[in-house]
mmCIF file of C-alpha atoms in Angstrom:
data_model
loop_
_atom_site.group_PDB
_atom_site.id
_atom_site.type_symbol
_atom_site.label_atom_id
_atom_site.label_comp_id
_atom_site.label_asym_id
_atom_site.label_seq_id
_atom_site.Cartn_x
_atom_site.Cartn_y
_atom_site.Cartn_z
ATOM 1 C CA UNK A 96 -13.497 -8.256 19.297
ATOM 2 C CA UNK A 97 -13.773 -4.692 18.005
ATOM 3 C CA UNK A 98 -15.004 -1.608 19.800
ATOM 4 C CA UNK A 99 -15.838 1.567 17.837
ATOM 5 C CA UNK A 100 -16.949 4.315 20.213
ATOM 6 C CA UNK A 101 -17.237 6.919 17.478
ATOM 7 C CA UNK A 102 -18.661 5.447 14.286
ATOM 8 C CA UNK A 103 -17.786 6.974 10.902
ATOM 9 C CA UNK A 104 -15.807 9.905 12.269
ATOM 10 C CA UNK A 105 -12.454 9.047 10.770
ATOM 11 C CA UNK A 106 -9.686 6.598 11.558
ATOM 12 C CA UNK A 107 -8.438 8.358 14.655
ATOM 13 C CA UNK A 108 -11.799 8.487 16.398
ATOM 14 C CA UNK A 109 -11.829 4.719 16.581
ATOM 15 C CA UNK A 110 -10.404 2.549 19.302
ATOM 16 C CA UNK A 111 -10.123 -1.087 18.292
ATOM 17 C CA UNK A 112 -9.275 -4.061 20.452
ATOM 18 C CA UNK A 113 -8.242 -7.144 18.513
ATOM 19 C CA UNK A 114 -7.737 -10.384 20.375
ATOM 20 C CA UNK A 115 -6.046 -13.214 18.510
ATOM 21 C CA UNK A 116 -7.734 -15.958 20.510
ATOM 22 C CA UNK A 117 -11.449 -15.740 19.781
ATOM 23 C CA UNK A 118 -12.747 -19.300 19.735
ATOM 24 C CA UNK A 119 -10.820 -19.953 16.565
ATOM 25 C CA UNK A 120 -12.770 -17.379 14.578
ATOM 26 C CA UNK A 121 -9.864 -15.024 13.914
ATOM 27 C CA UNK A 122 -6.767 -16.051 11.937
ATOM 28 C CA UNK A 123 -4.437 -15.696 14.923
ATOM 29 C CA UNK A 124 -1.150 -16.222 13.077
ATOM 30 C CA UNK A 125 -2.079 -13.760 10.337
ATOM 31 C CA UNK A 126 -3.109 -11.041 12.789
ATOM 32 C CA UNK A 127 0.088 -11.505 14.787
ATOM 33 C CA UNK A 128 2.187 -11.256 11.631
ATOM 34 C CA UNK A 129 0.388 -8.150 10.355
ATOM 35 C CA UNK A 130 0.455 -6.326 13.679
ATOM 36 C CA UNK A 131 4.082 -7.130 14.412
ATOM 37 C CA UNK A 132 5.157 -6.169 10.903
ATOM 38 C CA UNK A 133 3.518 -2.771 11.368
ATOM 39 C CA UNK A 134 5.041 -2.160 14.804
ATOM 40 C CA UNK A 135 8.454 -3.168 13.452
ATOM 41 C CA UNK A 136 8.088 -0.739 10.570
ATOM 42 C CA UNK A 137 7.059 2.172 12.788
ATOM 43 C CA UNK A 138 9.967 1.441 15.108
ATOM 44 C CA UNK A 139 12.446 2.057 12.295
ATOM 45 C CA UNK A 140 10.562 4.655 10.237
ATOM 46 C CA UNK A 141 10.476 7.396 12.846
ATOM 47 C CA UNK A 142 10.972 10.890 11.419
ATOM 48 C CA UNK A 143 10.364 9.692 7.854
ATOM 49 C CA UNK A 144 8.166 12.165 5.967
ATOM 50 C CA UNK A 145 4.676 10.862 5.333
ATOM 51 C CA UNK A 146 4.734 8.399 8.251
ATOM 52 C CA UNK A 147 2.597 9.408 11.262
ATOM 53 C CA UNK A 148 4.344 9.630 14.609
ATOM 54 C CA UNK A 149 3.819 6.673 16.897
ATOM 55 C CA UNK A 150 3.876 7.397 20.614
ATOM 56 C CA UNK A 151 3.485 3.846 21.870
ATOM 57 C CA UNK A 152 3.515 0.435 20.256
ATOM 58 C CA UNK A 153 3.661 -3.107 21.542
ATOM 59 C CA UNK A 154 3.921 -6.269 19.444
ATOM 60 C CA UNK A 155 1.909 -9.406 20.036
ATOM 61 C CA UNK A 156 3.703 -12.277 21.736
ATOM 62 C CA UNK A 157 2.934 -15.812 22.827
ATOM 63 C CA UNK A 158 2.189 -14.585 26.333
ATOM 64 C CA UNK A 159 0.660 -11.204 25.496
ATOM 65 C CA UNK A 160 -2.155 -11.200 22.950
ATOM 66 C CA UNK A 161 -3.006 -7.506 23.218
ATOM 67 C CA UNK A 162 -0.986 -5.413 20.781
ATOM 68 C CA UNK A 163 -0.850 -1.623 20.945
ATOM 69 C CA UNK A 164 -0.285 1.157 18.401
ATOM 70 C CA UNK A 165 -0.886 4.752 19.559
ATOM 71 C CA UNK A 166 -0.676 7.170 16.630
ATOM 72 C CA UNK A 167 -0.698 10.951 16.446
ATOM 73 C CA UNK A 168 -3.915 12.767 15.580
ATOM 74 C CA UNK A 169 -3.673 14.802 12.367
ATOM 75 C CA UNK A 170 -6.212 17.580 12.668
ATOM 76 C CA UNK A 171 -8.534 17.845 9.675
ATOM 77 C CA UNK A 172 -7.053 14.810 7.911
ATOM 78 C CA UNK A 173 -9.233 11.939 6.769
ATOM 79 C CA UNK A 174 -9.161 8.853 4.591
ATOM 80 C CA UNK A 175 -11.165 8.646 1.383
ATOM 81 C CA UNK A 176 -13.449 5.759 0.432
ATOM 82 C CA UNK A 177 -12.895 3.738 -2.724
ATOM 83 C CA UNK A 178 -16.061 5.116 -4.319
ATOM 84 C CA UNK A 179 -14.313 8.495 -4.595
ATOM 85 C CA UNK A 180 -11.909 9.007 -7.475
ATOM 86 C CA UNK A 181 -8.451 10.487 -7.106
ATOM 87 C CA UNK A 182 -7.422 13.122 -9.637
ATOM 88 C CA UNK A 183 -4.273 12.904 -11.741
ATOM 89 C CA UNK A 184 -2.789 15.855 -9.854
ATOM 90 C CA UNK A 185 -3.506 14.198 -6.515
ATOM 91 C CA UNK A 186 -1.712 11.112 -7.786
ATOM 92 C CA UNK A 187 1.397 13.267 -8.052
ATOM 93 C CA UNK A 188 1.282 14.323 -4.411
ATOM 94 C CA UNK A 189 4.747 14.118 -2.910
ATOM 95 C CA UNK A 190 3.899 12.005 0.178
ATOM 96 C CA UNK A 191 2.193 9.416 -2.042
ATOM 97 C CA UNK A 192 5.333 9.181 -4.150
ATOM 98 C CA UNK A 193 7.515 8.934 -1.053
ATOM 99 C CA UNK A 194 5.387 6.225 0.509
ATOM 100 C CA UNK A 195 4.754 4.248 -2.648
ATOM 101 C CA UNK A 196 8.082 4.494 -4.399
ATOM 102 C CA UNK A 197 10.922 3.606 -2.112
ATOM 103 C CA UNK A 198 11.331 6.750 -0.034
ATOM 104 C CA UNK A 199 11.871 4.400 2.873
ATOM 105 C CA UNK A 200 15.277 3.248 1.662
ATOM 106 C CA UNK A 201 16.866 4.570 4.844
ATOM 107 C CA UNK A 202 14.329 2.718 6.960
ATOM 108 C CA UNK A 203 14.788 -0.402 4.858
ATOM 109 C CA UNK A 204 18.550 -0.245 5.299
ATOM 110 C CA UNK A 205 18.026 -0.041 9.050
ATOM 111 C CA UNK A 206 15.749 -3.078 8.879
ATOM 112 C CA UNK A 207 18.223 -5.084 6.846
ATOM 113 C CA UNK A 208 20.980 -4.417 9.372
ATOM 114 C CA UNK A 209 18.818 -5.333 12.345
ATOM 115 C CA UNK A 210 16.570 -8.082 11.022
ATOM 116 C CA UNK A 211 16.695 -10.712 8.336
ATOM 117 C CA UNK A 212 14.587 -10.219 5.223
ATOM 118 C CA UNK A 213 12.222 -12.860 6.558
ATOM 119 C CA UNK A 214 11.084 -10.388 9.204
ATOM 120 C CA UNK A 215 9.161 -8.442 6.587
ATOM 121 C CA UNK A 216 8.924 -10.944 3.765
ATOM 122 C CA UNK A 217 11.870 -11.598 1.509
ATOM 123 C CA UNK A 218 11.938 -9.604 -1.688
ATOM 124 C CA UNK A 219 15.417 -10.353 -2.936
ATOM 125 C CA UNK A 220 14.641 -13.683 -4.540
ATOM 126 C CA UNK A 221 11.580 -12.826 -6.573
ATOM 127 C CA UNK A 222 11.252 -11.063 -9.870
ATOM 128 C CA UNK A 223 8.934 -8.212 -10.847
ATOM 129 C CA UNK A 224 5.860 -10.405 -10.626
ATOM 130 C CA UNK A 225 6.791 -11.479 -7.115
ATOM 131 C CA UNK A 226 6.299 -15.153 -7.923
ATOM 132 C CA UNK A 227 9.360 -16.552 -9.700
ATOM 133 C CA UNK A 228 13.128 -16.537 -9.069
ATOM 134 C CA UNK A 229 15.063 -13.650 -10.567
ATOM 135 C CA UNK A 230 16.945 -14.547 -13.707
ATOM 136 C CA UNK A 231 20.512 -13.279 -14.300
ATOM 137 C CA UNK A 232 19.244 -10.880 -16.979
ATOM 138 C CA UNK A 233 16.826 -9.202 -14.589
ATOM 139 C CA UNK A 234 19.120 -9.136 -11.563
ATOM 140 C CA UNK A 235 20.817 -5.850 -12.532
ATOM 141 C CA UNK A 236 17.560 -3.905 -12.680
ATOM 142 C CA UNK A 237 16.212 -5.631 -9.599
ATOM 143 C CA UNK A 238 19.280 -4.727 -7.506
ATOM 144 C CA UNK A 239 18.137 -1.111 -7.415
ATOM 145 C CA UNK A 240 15.103 -2.199 -5.388
ATOM 146 C CA UNK A 241 16.350 -5.021 -3.170
ATOM 147 C CA UNK A 242 16.446 -2.738 -0.119
ATOM 148 C CA UNK A 243 13.223 -0.863 -0.796
ATOM 149 C CA UNK A 244 10.084 -1.268 1.250
ATOM 150 C CA UNK A 245 6.775 -1.647 -0.552
ATOM 151 C CA UNK A 246 3.661 -0.576 1.352
ATOM 152 C CA UNK A 247 1.666 -3.524 0.027
ATOM 153 C CA UNK A 248 -1.784 -2.037 0.605
ATOM 154 C CA UNK A 249 -1.540 1.466 -0.825
ATOM 155 C CA UNK A 250 -4.895 2.958 -1.781
ATOM 156 C CA UNK A 251 -6.989 6.007 -0.847
ATOM 157 C CA UNK A 252 -8.429 4.457 2.318
ATOM 158 C CA UNK A 253 -4.917 4.064 3.713
ATOM 159 C CA UNK A 254 -3.951 7.630 2.885
ATOM 160 C CA UNK A 255 -4.736 10.630 5.090
ATOM 161 C CA UNK A 256 -5.881 13.579 3.010
ATOM 162 C CA UNK A 257 -6.328 17.214 3.984
ATOM 163 C CA UNK A 258 -7.912 19.587 1.458
ATOM 164 C CA UNK A 259 -6.872 17.340 -1.411
ATOM 165 C CA UNK A 260 -3.278 17.075 -0.184
ATOM 166 C CA UNK A 261 -1.745 13.903 1.210
ATOM 167 C CA UNK A 262 -0.607 14.333 4.806
ATOM 168 C CA UNK A 263 0.410 10.781 5.654
ATOM 169 C CA UNK A 264 0.139 7.124 4.689
ATOM 170 C CA UNK A 265 -0.994 4.567 7.264
ATOM 171 C CA UNK A 266 -1.537 0.806 7.721
ATOM 172 C CA UNK A 267 1.816 -0.830 7.074
ATOM 173 C CA UNK A 268 0.790 -4.376 8.020
ATOM 174 C CA UNK A 269 1.782 -5.700 4.595
ATOM 175 C CA UNK A 270 5.031 -3.759 4.128
ATOM 176 C CA UNK A 271 7.760 -5.842 2.513
ATOM 177 C CA UNK A 272 10.888 -5.657 0.385
ATOM 178 C CA UNK A 273 10.000 -5.514 -3.277
ATOM 179 C CA UNK A 274 9.306 -3.537 -6.420
ATOM 180 C CA UNK A 275 7.595 -0.126 -5.962
ATOM 181 C CA UNK A 276 5.461 -0.807 -9.042
ATOM 182 C CA UNK A 277 3.399 -3.108 -6.811
ATOM 183 C CA UNK A 278 2.117 -0.047 -4.964
ATOM 184 C CA UNK A 279 1.622 1.949 -8.159
ATOM 185 C CA UNK A 280 -0.604 -0.729 -9.709
ATOM 186 C CA UNK A 281 -2.724 -0.874 -6.590
ATOM 187 C CA UNK A 282 -2.997 2.893 -6.263
ATOM 188 C CA UNK A 283 -3.850 3.491 -9.918
ATOM 189 C CA UNK A 284 -6.425 0.701 -10.187
ATOM 190 C CA UNK A 285 -8.288 1.596 -6.999
ATOM 191 C CA UNK A 286 -7.974 5.364 -7.215
ATOM 192 C CA UNK A 287 -8.446 6.439 -10.825
ATOM 193 C CA UNK A 288 -11.372 6.203 -13.194
ATOM 194 C CA UNK A 289 -10.721 3.447 -15.714
ATOM 195 C CA UNK A 290 -10.534 5.873 -18.641
ATOM 196 C CA UNK A 291 -8.084 8.151 -16.808
ATOM 197 C CA UNK A 292 -5.930 5.250 -15.709
ATOM 198 C CA UNK A 293 -5.559 3.950 -19.254
ATOM 199 C CA UNK A 294 -4.921 7.424 -20.648
ATOM 200 C CA UNK A 295 -2.347 8.474 -18.050
ATOM 201 C CA UNK A 296 -0.522 5.303 -16.949
ATOM 202 C CA UNK A 297 2.577 5.958 -19.066
ATOM 203 C CA UNK A 298 2.633 9.607 -18.015
ATOM 204 C CA UNK A 299 2.383 8.685 -14.337
ATOM 205 C CA UNK A 300 5.015 5.953 -14.602
ATOM 206 C CA UNK A 301 7.427 8.456 -16.150
ATOM 207 C CA UNK A 302 6.581 11.012 -13.475
ATOM 208 C CA UNK A 303 7.147 8.462 -10.716
ATOM 209 C CA UNK A 304 10.391 7.335 -12.387
ATOM 210 C CA UNK A 305 11.763 10.857 -12.215
ATOM 211 C CA UNK A 306 10.711 11.186 -8.587
ATOM 212 C CA UNK A 307 12.212 7.822 -7.632
ATOM 213 C CA UNK A 308 15.557 8.624 -9.251
ATOM 214 C CA UNK A 309 15.651 11.996 -7.501
ATOM 215 C CA UNK A 310 15.126 10.232 -4.171
ATOM 216 C CA UNK A 311 17.430 7.309 -4.989
ATOM 217 C CA UNK A 312 20.188 8.424 -7.409
ATOM 218 C CA UNK A 313 21.601 4.879 -7.588
ATOM 219 C CA UNK A 314 18.540 3.817 -9.569
ATOM 220 C CA UNK A 315 19.126 6.313 -12.398
ATOM 221 C CA UNK A 316 20.962 3.918 -14.695
ATOM 222 C CA UNK A 317 18.657 0.911 -14.423
ATOM 223 C CA UNK A 318 15.279 2.596 -14.007
ATOM 224 C CA UNK A 319 13.619 3.429 -17.325
ATOM 225 C CA UNK A 320 10.027 3.961 -18.402
ATOM 226 C CA UNK A 321 10.208 0.802 -20.525
ATOM 227 C CA UNK A 322 11.403 -1.235 -17.558
ATOM 228 C CA UNK A 323 8.687 0.217 -15.302
ATOM 229 C CA UNK A 324 6.074 -0.556 -17.939
ATOM 230 C CA UNK A 325 7.399 -4.115 -18.230
ATOM 231 C CA UNK A 326 7.099 -4.494 -14.455
ATOM 232 C CA UNK A 327 3.623 -2.976 -14.568
ATOM 233 C CA UNK A 328 2.447 -5.548 -17.104
ATOM 234 C CA UNK A 329 3.961 -8.445 -15.144
ATOM 235 C CA UNK A 330 2.587 -7.329 -11.792
ATOM 236 C CA UNK A 331 -0.818 -6.136 -13.004
ATOM 237 C CA UNK A 332 -2.681 -9.496 -13.159
ATOM 238 C CA UNK A 333 -1.926 -10.529 -9.578
ATOM 239 C CA UNK A 334 -2.044 -7.021 -8.116
ATOM 240 C CA UNK A 335 -5.205 -6.347 -10.099
ATOM 241 C CA UNK A 336 -6.972 -9.390 -8.670
ATOM 242 C CA UNK A 337 -5.999 -8.266 -5.183
ATOM 243 C CA UNK A 338 -7.261 -4.756 -5.943
ATOM 244 C CA UNK A 339 -10.614 -6.147 -7.084
ATOM 245 C CA UNK A 340 -11.040 -7.955 -3.775
ATOM 246 C CA UNK A 341 -10.010 -4.859 -1.839
ATOM 247 C CA UNK A 342 -12.391 -2.620 -3.773
ATOM 248 C CA UNK A 343 -15.308 -4.896 -2.943
ATOM 249 C CA UNK A 344 -14.351 -5.339 0.722
ATOM 250 C CA UNK A 345 -13.614 -1.640 1.245
ATOM 251 C CA UNK A 346 -16.858 -0.606 -0.421
ATOM 252 C CA UNK A 347 -18.853 -2.996 1.763
ATOM 253 C CA UNK A 348 -17.130 -1.655 4.874
ATOM 254 C CA UNK A 349 -17.575 2.009 3.939
ATOM 255 C CA UNK A 350 -21.270 1.693 3.056
ATOM 256 C CA UNK A 351 -22.491 -0.982 5.481
ATOM 257 C CA UNK A 352 -24.294 1.562 7.679
ATOM 258 C CA UNK A 353 -25.480 3.841 4.876
ATOM 259 C CA UNK A 354 -28.509 3.697 2.570
ATOM 260 C CA UNK A 355 -27.902 2.119 -0.868
ATOM 261 C CA UNK A 356 -26.301 4.541 -3.306
ATOM 262 C CA UNK A 357 -26.303 3.551 -6.978
ATOM 263 C CA UNK A 358 -23.734 6.204 -7.943
ATOM 264 C CA UNK A 359 -21.184 4.999 -5.396
ATOM 265 C CA UNK A 360 -21.832 1.399 -6.387
ATOM 266 C CA UNK A 361 -21.426 2.197 -10.078
ATOM 267 C CA UNK A 362 -18.076 3.895 -9.452
ATOM 268 C CA UNK A 363 -16.646 0.840 -7.705
ATOM 269 C CA UNK A 364 -18.166 -1.667 -10.140
ATOM 270 C CA UNK A 365 -16.623 0.227 -13.064
ATOM 271 C CA UNK A 366 -13.191 0.050 -11.424
ATOM 272 C CA UNK A 367 -13.540 -3.687 -10.791
ATOM 273 C CA UNK A 368 -14.822 -4.324 -14.317
ATOM 274 C CA UNK A 369 -11.996 -2.238 -15.779
ATOM 275 C CA UNK A 370 -9.359 -4.257 -13.938
ATOM 276 C CA UNK A 371 -10.931 -7.585 -14.937
ATOM 277 C CA UNK A 372 -11.213 -6.519 -18.571
ATOM 278 C CA UNK A 373 -7.578 -5.465 -18.712
ATOM 279 C CA UNK A 374 -6.385 -8.734 -17.165
ATOM 280 C CA UNK A 375 -8.362 -10.713 -19.761
ATOM 281 C CA UNK A 376 -6.949 -8.539 -22.561
ATOM 282 C CA UNK A 377 -3.397 -9.214 -21.361
ATOM 283 C CA UNK A 378 -3.906 -12.954 -21.814
ATOM 284 C CA UNK A 379 -5.930 -12.773 -25.032
#
């Protein structure tokens, strides 16, 4: 059950009540996992730049099916729909880099000391694609990331913008240990025009590499542009398919109460088509 007292006025004007027992219509286990993952993250990511302050949170339990997250209001900040494109300069915004590229190492270390990796989804035993065991040859490079948290759902609608500047990143239901390139693929495919993404991917990967190594000096030796590009190619097919689904679902949600707009539709269709085309090309 969802209540929205102030429609289309931004994320923080909405009050939502989600009940996990709704005549079997809601995936109860999935909602519990997502909500509790987010509350766990916020508990340990206090005072981390780019993470909104949480004043009250309560996980879902067997006996209590009403979870709570009370978040600060950021005046003038808003999310951006997927039919808007992000510029190359906006892609280099510091909070985006922090949120999408392992700035939460401190928070992740706290998690690893307090909880097992299973609490957030194990990332230590998968390779760059997230599907197969790590081989001995890839273990050295992977070690730099085994305590990094990946947002898992990083795109413009989960970013709070203010005058073109990123103020915070929200919605950490899918946060997990893994490779930060997962977030980069998602952000680039959903945020950039197809032509800009193809023209600037290498540039952005190198830019992010330099930012990551400045935040995490231990990664300097193993993190190279070639390695990031290799990860990008391995992760792209699966992350791209997920991005296509998200683009469609987010577009439907953002425009469900608005008149049809061919320009907005074209923007999203081009992004989806661009992702699909690139996946096919990778396997051709």
